[in-house]
Coordinates of C-alpha atoms in Angstrom, one line a residue:
Chain A
M1 CA 2.8 24.9 28.5
F2 CA 4.0 21.7 26.7
Y3 CA 7.2 22.3 24.8
V4 CA 8.7 20.1 22.2
V5 CA 12.3 21.1 21.9
G6 CA 14.6 20.2 19.0
L7 CA 18.2 19.4 20.1
G8 CA 19.8 19.6 16.7
L9 CA 22.2 17.1 15.4
C10 CA 25.3 16.6 17.4
D11 CA 25.8 17.4 21.0
E12 CA 24.7 19.4 24.0
K13 CA 25.7 22.7 22.5
D14 CA 23.4 22.4 19.5
I15 CA 20.3 23.3 21.5
T16 CA 19.1 26.9 20.9
V17 CA 19.4 29.6 23.5
R18 CA 15.6 29.6 23.7
G19 CA 15.5 25.8 24.0
L20 CA 18.0 25.9 26.9
E21 CA 15.9 28.5 28.7
V22 CA 12.8 26.3 28.3
V23 CA 14.7 23.3 29.7
K24 CA 16.0 25.2 32.6
G25 CA 12.5 26.5 33.4
S26 CA 10.6 23.2 33.1
A27 CA 9.2 21.2 36.0
R28 CA 9.9 17.9 34.2
V29 CA 12.1 17.3 31.1
Y30 CA 11.7 14.2 29.0
L31 CA 14.4 13.1 26.5
E32 CA 13.1 11.0 23.6
A33 CA 15.6 8.3 23.0
Y34 CA 14.2 6.6 19.9
T35 CA 14.3 8.7 16.8
S36 CA 18.0 8.8 16.2
I37 CA 20.9 9.0 18.5
L38 CA 22.7 12.1 19.6
M39 CA 26.5 11.9 19.7
V40 CA 26.5 12.4 23.4
Q41 CA 25.1 10.5 26.4
K42 CA 22.2 11.6 28.6
E43 CA 24.5 12.3 31.5
R44 CA 26.4 14.9 29.5
L45 CA 23.2 16.6 28.6
E46 CA 22.1 16.6 32.2
A47 CA 25.3 18.1 33.4
F48 CA 25.1 20.9 30.8
Y49 CA 21.4 21.7 31.5
G50 CA 21.8 21.3 35.2
K51 CA 18.6 19.2 35.1
E52 CA 17.6 15.6 35.5
L53 CA 16.2 14.1 32.3
I54 CA 13.6 11.4 32.2
L55 CA 14.3 8.9 29.4
A56 CA 11.2 8.4 27.2
D57 CA 11.4 5.8 24.5
R58 CA 9.1 5.9 21.5
D59 CA 6.7 3.5 23.2
M60 CA 6.3 5.8 26.1
V61 CA 5.8 8.9 24.0
E62 CA 3.1 7.0 22.1
T63 CA 1.3 5.1 24.9
E64 CA 2.0 7.1 28.0
S65 CA 1.6 10.6 26.6
D66 CA -0.9 11.5 29.3
E67 CA 1.8 10.9 31.9
I68 CA 4.2 13.1 30.0
L69 CA 1.5 15.8 29.7
R70 CA 0.5 15.6 33.4
N71 CA 0.1 19.1 34.9
A72 CA 1.3 20.8 31.7
D73 CA -1.7 23.0 31.9
T74 CA -0.3 24.6 35.1
E75 CA 3.5 24.1 34.7
D76 CA 6.0 23.9 32.0
I77 CA 6.9 20.4 30.7
S78 CA 9.4 19.7 28.0
L79 CA 10.0 16.9 25.6
L80 CA 13.5 16.9 24.0
V81 CA 13.9 15.3 20.6
V82 CA 17.0 14.9 18.5
G83 CA 17.0 17.1 15.4
D84 CA 13.8 19.0 14.8
P85 CA 10.4 18.1 16.3
F86 CA 9.0 17.9 12.8
G87 CA 12.0 16.2 11.1
A88 CA 12.2 12.6 10.0
T89 CA 10.0 11.5 12.9
T90 CA 7.3 13.8 13.8
H91 CA 5.6 14.5 17.1
T92 CA 2.2 15.4 15.8
D93 CA 0.4 12.7 17.9
I94 CA 1.5 14.0 21.3
I95 CA 0.8 17.6 20.3
L96 CA -2.7 16.6 19.1
R97 CA -3.2 14.9 22.4
A98 CA -2.1 18.0 24.3
R99 CA -4.5 20.1 22.2
S100 CA -7.4 17.8 23.0
L101 CA -6.6 18.2 26.7
G102 CA -6.6 22.0 26.3
I103 CA -2.8 22.2 27.0
P104 CA -1.0 25.0 25.1
T105 CA 2.0 23.8 23.1
R106 CA 5.0 25.3 21.6
V107 CA 7.7 23.9 19.3
I108 CA 11.3 25.0 19.5
H109 CA 12.8 24.3 16.1
N110 CA 16.3 23.2 15.3
A111 CA 18.3 21.7 12.5
S112 CA 17.4 18.2 11.3
I113 CA 19.0 15.9 8.8
M114 CA 16.2 17.1 6.4
N115 CA 17.8 20.5 6.0
A116 CA 21.4 19.9 7.2
I117 CA 22.0 17.5 4.4
G118 CA 22.5 20.7 2.3
A119 CA 26.1 20.5 3.8
C120 CA 27.0 18.2 0.9
G121 CA 26.6 21.3 -1.3
L122 CA 23.5 20.2 -3.2
Q123 CA 20.6 22.7 -3.3
L124 CA 17.8 21.7 -1.0
Y125 CA 15.1 22.8 -3.5
N126 CA 16.3 20.2 -6.0
F127 CA 15.6 17.4 -3.7
G128 CA 12.5 15.2 -4.3
Q129 CA 10.8 13.1 -1.7
T130 CA 12.9 11.5 1.1
V131 CA 13.1 7.7 1.4
S132 CA 14.0 5.3 4.1
L133 CA 16.1 2.2 3.6
V134 CA 15.5 -0.6 6.1
F135 CA 17.8 -3.5 7.0
F136 CA 17.2 -6.4 4.6
T137 CA 17.0 -9.9 6.0
E138 CA 17.2 -13.2 4.2
T139 CA 13.5 -13.3 3.8
W140 CA 12.5 -9.6 3.9
K141 CA 13.8 -7.2 1.4
P142 CA 11.2 -4.4 1.0
D143 CA 12.1 -2.5 -2.1
S144 CA 9.3 0.0 -2.6
F145 CA 11.8 2.8 -1.9
Y146 CA 13.2 2.0 -5.4
D147 CA 10.0 3.4 -7.0
R148 CA 10.3 6.6 -4.9
V149 CA 14.0 7.0 -5.9
K150 CA 13.0 6.4 -9.6
E151 CA 10.3 9.0 -9.4
N152 CA 12.9 11.5 -8.2
V153 CA 15.6 10.4 -10.7
D154 CA 13.1 10.6 -13.6
L155 CA 12.4 14.2 -12.7
G156 CA 16.1 14.9 -12.3
L157 CA 15.9 15.4 -8.5
H158 CA 18.2 14.4 -5.7
T159 CA 17.1 11.9 -3.1
L160 CA 18.0 11.8 0.6
I161 CA 18.0 8.2 1.8
L162 CA 17.7 7.8 5.5
L163 CA 19.4 4.6 6.7
D164 CA 17.8 2.3 9.2
I165 CA 18.5 2.3 12.9
K166 CA 17.5 -0.6 15.2
V167 CA 17.1 0.4 18.8
K168 CA 15.4 -1.7 21.4
E169 CA 15.3 -4.7 19.0
Q170 CA 14.5 -8.1 20.5
S171 CA 15.9 -11.3 19.3
E172 CA 13.3 -13.7 18.0
E173 CA 13.8 -15.9 21.0
N174 CA 13.4 -13.1 23.5
L175 CA 10.4 -11.8 21.6
A176 CA 8.8 -15.3 21.6
R177 CA 9.4 -15.7 25.3
G178 CA 8.2 -12.2 26.1
R179 CA 11.5 -11.3 27.6
K180 CA 12.2 -7.6 27.5
I181 CA 15.9 -8.1 26.7
Y182 CA 17.1 -5.9 23.9
E183 CA 19.9 -6.2 21.4
P184 CA 22.6 -3.5 21.1
P185 CA 21.7 -0.7 18.7
R186 CA 22.5 -1.2 15.1
Y187 CA 23.1 1.5 12.5
M188 CA 23.1 0.8 8.8
S189 CA 26.5 1.5 7.3
I190 CA 27.0 3.2 3.9
T191 CA 28.5 0.0 2.6
Q192 CA 25.4 -2.0 3.5
A193 CA 23.1 0.6 2.1
V194 CA 24.9 0.8 -1.2
S195 CA 25.0 -3.0 -1.4
Q196 CA 21.3 -3.2 -0.8
L197 CA 20.7 -0.6 -3.5
A198 CA 22.8 -2.7 -5.9
E199 CA 20.8 -5.8 -5.0
V200 CA 17.5 -4.1 -5.7
E201 CA 18.8 -2.5 -9.0
E202 CA 19.9 -6.0 -10.0
S203 CA 16.4 -7.4 -9.5
R204 CA 14.5 -4.4 -10.8
R205 CA 16.8 -3.4 -13.7
G206 CA 15.1 0.0 -13.9
G207 CA 18.4 1.7 -14.7
T208 CA 17.9 4.1 -11.7
L209 CA 20.9 3.1 -9.6
T210 CA 23.5 2.0 -12.1
P211 CA 26.7 1.4 -10.1
D212 CA 29.2 3.3 -12.4
K213 CA 26.8 5.9 -13.7
T214 CA 25.0 7.0 -10.5
L215 CA 26.6 9.7 -8.4
A216 CA 26.1 9.6 -4.7
I217 CA 27.2 11.4 -1.5
A218 CA 27.7 9.6 1.8
M219 CA 27.5 11.7 4.9
S220 CA 28.2 10.9 8.5
R221 CA 27.6 12.9 11.7
V222 CA 26.3 15.9 9.7
G223 CA 27.0 19.1 11.6
G224 CA 29.8 17.6 13.7
E225 CA 33.2 19.0 14.1
E226 CA 36.0 18.6 11.6
G227 CA 37.0 14.9 12.0
Q228 CA 33.6 13.9 13.1
Q229 CA 31.6 14.9 10.1
R230 CA 32.5 12.9 7.0
I231 CA 31.4 13.5 3.4
V232 CA 32.5 11.1 0.7
S233 CA 31.3 11.5 -2.9
G234 CA 31.6 9.1 -5.9
T235 CA 29.7 6.7 -8.0
L236 CA 27.8 3.9 -6.2
A237 CA 30.5 1.5 -7.4
E238 CA 33.3 3.6 -5.9
L239 CA 31.5 4.0 -2.6
L240 CA 30.9 0.2 -2.4
A241 CA 34.6 -0.4 -3.0
Q242 CA 35.7 1.8 -0.1
P243 CA 36.8 0.3 3.3
P244 CA 33.9 1.0 5.7
E245 CA 36.0 3.2 8.0
V246 CA 36.3 5.8 5.3
F247 CA 32.7 6.7 6.0
G248 CA 33.3 7.5 9.7
E249 CA 31.0 6.7 12.6
P250 CA 27.2 6.4 12.4
L251 CA 24.7 8.0 11.9
H252 CA 25.0 7.9 8.1
S253 CA 22.9 9.3 5.3
L254 CA 23.1 8.8 1.6
V255 CA 22.2 11.2 -1.2
I256 CA 21.5 10.0 -4.8
L257 CA 22.2 12.8 -7.3
G258 CA 19.6 13.8 -9.9
R259 CA 20.3 15.3 -13.3
R260 CA 19.3 18.8 -12.4
L261 CA 22.8 19.6 -11.3
H262 CA 24.5 22.9 -11.2
H263 CA 28.2 23.1 -11.8
L264 CA 28.7 24.7 -8.4
E265 CA 27.1 21.7 -6.8
V266 CA 29.5 19.4 -8.6
E267 CA 32.5 21.6 -7.7
Y268 CA 31.5 21.8 -4.0
A269 CA 31.1 18.0 -3.6
E270 CA 34.3 17.3 -5.7
T271 CA 36.3 18.2 -2.6
Y272 CA 35.0 15.0 -1.1
A273 CA 35.3 12.8 -4.1
V274 CA 36.9 9.3 -4.0
D275 CA 38.3 10.2 -7.4
K276 CA 37.9 13.7 -8.6
E277 CA 38.4 12.8 -12.3
I278 CA 35.7 10.1 -12.3
W279 CA 33.4 12.5 -10.3
R280 CA 33.7 15.2 -13.0
R281 CA 33.6 12.8 -15.9
V282 CA 30.3 11.2 -14.8
A283 CA 28.8 14.6 -13.9
K284 CA 29.7 15.7 -17.4
D285 CA 29.1 12.7 -19.6
V286 CA 26.2 11.0 -17.7
Y287 CA 24.5 13.9 -16.0
G288 CA 25.1 16.4 -18.8
C289 CA 26.5 19.0 -16.4
V290 CA 28.4 21.8 -18.0
L291 CA 31.7 22.2 -16.1
E292 CA 34.4 24.8 -16.8
Chain B
M1 CA 38.5 29.5 11.1
F2 CA 35.7 30.8 9.0
Y3 CA 32.3 30.1 10.5
V4 CA 28.9 30.3 8.8
V5 CA 26.4 30.4 11.6
G6 CA 22.7 29.7 11.1
L7 CA 20.5 32.0 13.2
G8 CA 17.2 30.1 12.9
L9 CA 13.9 31.6 12.1
C10 CA 12.7 34.2 14.5
D11 CA 14.8 36.2 16.9
E12 CA 18.1 36.5 18.8
K13 CA 17.4 33.5 21.0
D14 CA 17.1 31.0 18.1
I15 CA 20.9 30.9 17.7
T16 CA 22.4 27.7 19.1
V17 CA 24.6 27.7 22.2
R18 CA 27.5 26.7 20.0
G19 CA 26.6 29.5 17.5
L20 CA 26.6 32.0 20.3
E21 CA 30.0 30.9 21.6
V22 CA 31.4 31.2 18.1
V23 CA 30.0 34.8 17.7
K24 CA 31.4 35.8 21.1
G25 CA 34.8 34.5 20.2
S26 CA 35.0 36.0 16.7
A27 CA 37.3 38.8 15.7
R28 CA 34.7 40.1 13.1
V29 CA 31.1 39.1 12.8
Y30 CA 29.1 39.7 9.6
L31 CA 25.4 39.6 9.4
E32 CA 23.9 38.7 6.0
A33 CA 20.9 40.8 5.4
Y34 CA 19.6 39.6 2.1
T35 CA 18.2 36.1 2.2
S36 CA 15.2 36.7 4.3
I37 CA 14.6 38.9 7.3
L38 CA 14.7 38.0 10.9
M39 CA 11.9 39.3 13.1
V40 CA 14.3 41.5 15.0
Q41 CA 16.7 44.3 14.2
K42 CA 20.5 44.2 14.0
E43 CA 20.7 46.3 17.2
R44 CA 18.8 43.7 19.2
L45 CA 21.1 41.0 18.0
E46 CA 24.2 43.2 18.9
A47 CA 22.9 43.8 22.4
F48 CA 22.3 40.1 22.9
Y49 CA 25.6 39.0 21.6
G50 CA 27.6 41.9 23.1
K51 CA 29.2 42.3 19.7
E52 CA 29.1 44.8 16.9
L53 CA 27.8 43.3 13.7
I54 CA 28.9 44.3 10.2
L55 CA 26.0 44.3 7.8
A56 CA 26.8 42.3 4.6
D57 CA 24.2 42.4 1.9
R58 CA 24.1 39.6 -0.7
D59 CA 26.3 41.7 -3.1
M60 CA 29.0 42.0 -0.5
V61 CA 29.0 38.3 0.3
E62 CA 29.3 37.6 -3.4
T63 CA 31.7 40.3 -4.6
E64 CA 33.7 41.1 -1.5
S65 CA 34.2 37.7 -0.1
D66 CA 37.9 38.2 0.3
E67 CA 37.4 41.1 2.6
I68 CA 35.0 39.0 4.7
L69 CA 37.6 36.2 4.8
R70 CA 40.5 38.5 5.6
N71 CA 42.8 37.0 8.3
A72 CA 40.4 34.0 8.8
D73 CA 43.4 31.8 8.6
T74 CA 44.7 33.2 11.8
E75 CA 41.6 34.4 13.7
D76 CA 37.9 33.4 13.9
I77 CA 35.6 35.2 11.5
S78 CA 31.8 34.6 11.4
L79 CA 29.1 35.1 8.9
L80 CA 25.6 35.0 10.4
V81 CA 22.8 34.0 8.1
V82 CA 19.1 33.7 8.8
G83 CA 17.8 30.1 8.9
D84 CA 20.4 27.5 8.0
P85 CA 23.6 28.1 6.0
F86 CA 22.4 25.5 3.5
G87 CA 18.7 26.4 3.5
A88 CA 16.8 28.3 0.8
T89 CA 19.9 30.4 -0.1
T90 CA 23.1 28.5 0.2
H91 CA 26.5 29.8 1.0
T92 CA 28.5 27.4 -1.0
D93 CA 30.4 30.1 -3.0
I94 CA 32.0 31.8 -0.1
I95 CA 32.9 28.4 1.5
L96 CA 34.4 27.3 -1.8
R97 CA 36.4 30.6 -1.8
A98 CA 37.6 30.0 1.7
R99 CA 38.7 26.5 0.8
S100 CA 40.7 27.8 -2.2
L101 CA 42.5 30.2 0.2
G102 CA 43.3 27.4 2.5
I103 CA 41.0 28.7 5.3
P104 CA 39.4 26.1 7.4
T105 CA 35.6 26.4 7.6
R106 CA 32.8 25.2 9.8
V107 CA 29.1 25.4 9.5
I108 CA 26.8 25.8 12.5
H109 CA 23.4 24.4 11.4
N110 CA 20.0 25.6 12.5
A111 CA 16.4 25.4 11.6
S112 CA 15.4 26.7 8.2
I113 CA 12.0 27.1 6.5
M114 CA 12.9 23.9 4.6
N115 CA 12.4 21.7 7.7
A116 CA 10.4 24.0 10.0
I117 CA 7.6 23.9 7.5
G118 CA 6.8 20.5 9.1
A119 CA 5.1 22.6 11.8
C120 CA 1.9 22.5 9.6
G121 CA 1.7 18.8 10.4
L122 CA 2.6 17.4 7.0
Q123 CA 5.3 14.8 6.9
L124 CA 8.5 16.2 5.4
Y125 CA 9.4 13.0 3.5
N126 CA 6.2 13.5 1.5
F127 CA 7.3 16.8 0.1
G128 CA 8.6 17.0 -3.4
Q129 CA 10.9 19.7 -4.8
T130 CA 10.5 23.2 -3.4
V131 CA 9.5 26.1 -5.7
S132 CA 9.8 29.8 -5.6
L133 CA 7.1 32.2 -6.6
V134 CA 8.2 35.7 -7.8
F135 CA 6.2 38.9 -7.9
F136 CA 4.4 39.1 -11.2
T137 CA 4.4 42.4 -13.1
E138 CA 2.2 43.5 -16.0
T139 CA 4.7 42.2 -18.5
W140 CA 6.6 39.5 -16.6
K141 CA 4.7 36.5 -15.2
P142 CA 7.2 33.6 -15.1
D143 CA 5.2 30.5 -14.6
S144 CA 7.7 27.6 -14.9
F145 CA 7.1 26.9 -11.2
Y146 CA 3.7 25.5 -12.3
D147 CA 5.5 22.6 -14.0
R148 CA 7.4 21.8 -10.8
V149 CA 4.2 21.9 -8.7
K150 CA 2.5 19.7 -11.3
E151 CA 5.4 17.2 -11.1
N152 CA 4.9 17.0 -7.3
V153 CA 1.1 16.9 -7.5
D154 CA 1.2 14.1 -10.2
L155 CA 3.3 12.0 -7.7
G156 CA 1.0 12.8 -4.8
L157 CA 3.6 14.9 -3.1
H158 CA 3.3 18.2 -1.1
T159 CA 5.0 21.3 -2.4
L160 CA 6.6 24.1 -0.3
I161 CA 6.3 27.4 -2.2
L162 CA 8.6 30.1 -1.0
L163 CA 7.2 33.6 -1.6
D164 CA 9.2 36.4 -3.1
I165 CA 11.0 39.0 -1.1
K166 CA 12.3 42.3 -2.6
V167 CA 15.0 43.8 -0.6
K168 CA 17.3 46.6 -2.0
E169 CA 15.1 47.0 -5.0
Q170 CA 15.7 50.1 -7.2
S171 CA 12.9 51.9 -9.1
E172 CA 13.4 52.0 -12.9
E173 CA 14.2 55.6 -12.7
N174 CA 16.8 55.2 -10.0
L175 CA 18.3 52.2 -11.8
A176 CA 18.5 54.2 -15.1
R177 CA 20.2 57.1 -13.4
G178 CA 22.5 54.8 -11.5
R179 CA 21.2 56.2 -8.2
K180 CA 21.7 53.8 -5.3
I181 CA 18.4 54.6 -3.8
Y182 CA 16.4 51.6 -2.7
E183 CA 12.6 51.0 -2.3
P184 CA 11.3 49.7 1.0
P185 CA 11.4 45.9 1.3
R186 CA 8.4 44.1 -0.1
Y187 CA 7.1 40.6 1.0
M188 CA 4.7 38.7 -1.1
S189 CA 1.4 38.1 0.8
I190 CA -0.6 34.9 0.8
T191 CA -3.4 36.6 -1.0
Q192 CA -1.1 37.7 -3.7
A193 CA 0.5 34.3 -4.0
V194 CA -2.8 32.5 -4.2
S195 CA -4.1 34.9 -6.8
Q196 CA -1.0 34.4 -8.9
L197 CA -1.5 30.7 -8.7
A198 CA -5.1 31.2 -9.9
E199 CA -3.9 33.3 -12.7
V200 CA -1.4 30.7 -13.9
E201 CA -3.9 27.8 -13.5
E202 CA -6.4 29.9 -15.6
S203 CA -3.9 30.2 -18.4
R204 CA -2.4 26.7 -18.2
R205 CA -5.5 24.7 -17.3
G206 CA -3.5 21.8 -16.1
G207 CA -5.9 21.0 -13.3
T208 CA -3.1 21.1 -10.8
L209 CA -4.3 24.1 -8.7
T210 CA -8.1 23.9 -8.9
P211 CA -9.4 26.6 -6.6
D212 CA -12.0 24.5 -4.8
K213 CA -10.3 21.2 -5.0
T214 CA -6.7 22.0 -4.0
L215 CA -5.9 22.1 -0.3
A216 CA -3.2 24.4 0.9
I217 CA -1.7 25.6 4.2
A218 CA -0.5 29.2 4.6
M219 CA 2.2 29.8 7.2
S220 CA 3.6 33.0 8.6
R221 CA 6.5 33.5 11.0
V222 CA 7.1 29.8 11.4
G223 CA 8.7 29.1 14.8
G224 CA 7.5 32.3 16.3
E225 CA 5.6 32.6 19.6
E226 CA 1.9 32.0 19.9
G227 CA 0.3 35.1 18.2
Q228 CA 3.3 35.6 15.9
Q229 CA 3.2 32.2 14.1
R230 CA 0.0 31.8 12.0
I231 CA -1.2 28.7 10.2
V232 CA -4.3 28.8 8.0
S233 CA -5.5 25.8 6.1
G234 CA -8.2 25.5 3.4
T235 CA -8.8 25.3 -0.3
L236 CA -7.1 27.8 -2.5
A237 CA -10.5 29.4 -3.0
E238 CA -11.0 29.8 0.7
L239 CA -7.6 31.2 1.3
L240 CA -8.1 33.8 -1.5
A241 CA -11.4 34.9 0.1
Q242 CA -9.8 35.6 3.5
P243 CA -9.0 39.2 4.5
P244 CA -5.2 39.6 4.3
E245 CA -4.7 40.2 8.1
V246 CA -5.8 36.6 8.8
F247 CA -2.4 35.5 7.6
G248 CA -0.4 37.6 10.0
E249 CA 2.8 39.4 9.3
P250 CA 5.5 38.4 6.8
L251 CA 7.4 36.2 6.0
H252 CA 4.9 33.9 4.5
S253 CA 5.1 30.4 3.0
L254 CA 2.5 28.3 1.3
V255 CA 2.2 24.6 1.0
I256 CA 0.1 22.8 -1.7
L257 CA -1.0 19.4 -0.5
G258 CA -0.5 16.2 -2.5
R259 CA -2.6 13.1 -2.5
R260 CA -0.3 11.0 -0.3
L261 CA -2.0 12.2 2.7
H262 CA -2.2 10.5 6.1
H263 CA -5.3 11.0 8.2
L264 CA -3.1 12.4 11.0
E265 CA -1.8 15.1 8.7
V266 CA -5.4 16.1 7.8
E267 CA -6.4 16.1 11.5
Y268 CA -3.4 18.1 12.6
A269 CA -4.0 20.8 10.0
E270 CA -7.8 20.8 10.6
T271 CA -7.1 22.9 13.7
Y272 CA -6.1 25.7 11.4
A273 CA -8.9 25.3 8.9
V274 CA -10.9 28.2 7.6
D275 CA -13.9 25.7 7.6
K276 CA -13.3 22.4 9.2
E277 CA -16.1 20.7 7.3
I278 CA -14.9 21.8 3.9
W279 CA -11.3 20.8 4.9
R280 CA -12.4 17.3 5.8
R281 CA -14.7 16.9 2.8
V282 CA -12.1 17.8 0.2
A283 CA -9.5 15.6 2.0
K284 CA -11.9 12.7 1.7
D285 CA -13.7 13.2 -1.6
V286 CA -10.9 14.8 -3.7
Y287 CA -7.8 13.5 -2.0
G288 CA -9.2 10.1 -1.2
C289 CA -8.0 10.3 2.4
V290 CA -9.6 7.8 4.8
L291 CA -10.8 9.7 7.8
E292 CA -12.5 8.3 10.9

């Protein structure tokens, strides 16, 4: 059997009991290192599982899937992925490959940012499509995400924005020379994300992401312990004005609020507001939310 | 500390290792019975946890939250919920209440149908808002969900439709006489859901849910073992024509496909198609998906 096991969001204890049993019973266990980064290192997982883990970057999962699947028809092989196997990055290709080789597969689900984002207090069924925001460079500022956010905002829906992660990035020089030397991982900060949103709003002028009229919630290390998880809510202008350390350690996510806003959602997120009065005023006056 | 612990989707082993530790260490453990129904009984959970569980229906969580929260400032109290604490039904009110009493809270996330639905092979970020479909009666056929589905379809997005569950329902007579006698639980079947969609399309004629041109994926017991989990894909007309047992046991969910369809998504779900040729033809001709 080929298992794809979701590890959840934070550390070694977020695996499910079933997932842990599968890991312990597997002949080989791969750990996918690309998608996003757990808050703990491989060694800590290995100690907890009592198992050696084989690191598999995204390249390997894509190009060497047959090696990962070797003997999975006769023994149990697991691939561990951060979050849920069908979360932000899906693992449909390797499962399709297993199927074509006649290997039975099973997915062990877990929390992913796509549902845990509900921790900010907004109702998941009022979220529209999810968008990704990539690092802008001097010459490359892809802004098609703006159209997606606008579609959501026009319908009154919330938007989860996933912030870019650069892992195994090569410098232009190393790339040109074919040297497999990689830069340290980079995670987009809330400050950078909000400033990129402002830049795109400035050029598009669609009125979708107005600095002082758009409410947003910044989240970091969702699902983490008190002190690790951080939630900060405010207008885009307020978030931009915060010192970066307010938002905690990566990974970060950002939610743009839509007009379909229940007063309980506003009250829940008010706890995390930069300025509670501004938060309530914008929710009332701009979003039309009826507050007590 | 007041913990809200997600149990995941299927049975006692879907709890996370952290969640299990919290349960074992809690002075009182409540099990919320309303939201949806695990595939196992309370007794099996109790045996696995080595703990007695106090059943808390939705009424109790809403109206007797202070009893649930009693002493949570000095000892650990847990509330167990199916799926994720911020999934389809959220638990913001009791957390807000805990906060107002000065009780520290922590949420232990898990998979919910809102992310595990990715198991059908569709990319989660191409889903629009989620809608709920309630049981129609002779005199009450609320169809506002149709507008929501149309909004998604018009943008080319997929829609997750959550099917109604009736738990602790009273007959009109028992309700009138104030007798707390409850009907057995009812779960909407795929057949009933698809036939309600057809009925609303018939009256609205918005072209959003055309029987032979709309692709859909029916899912049952998502995350369950081979044999428990069922996935069936096809046009709405094809799904309606299937004998009900094809769809497996409740709980069921239904996904309506949007036009933003990647060929990998089509191929992945083709495995589950009532008729692979029709599936591919509609994906190509109606949805405009480029297949090899």
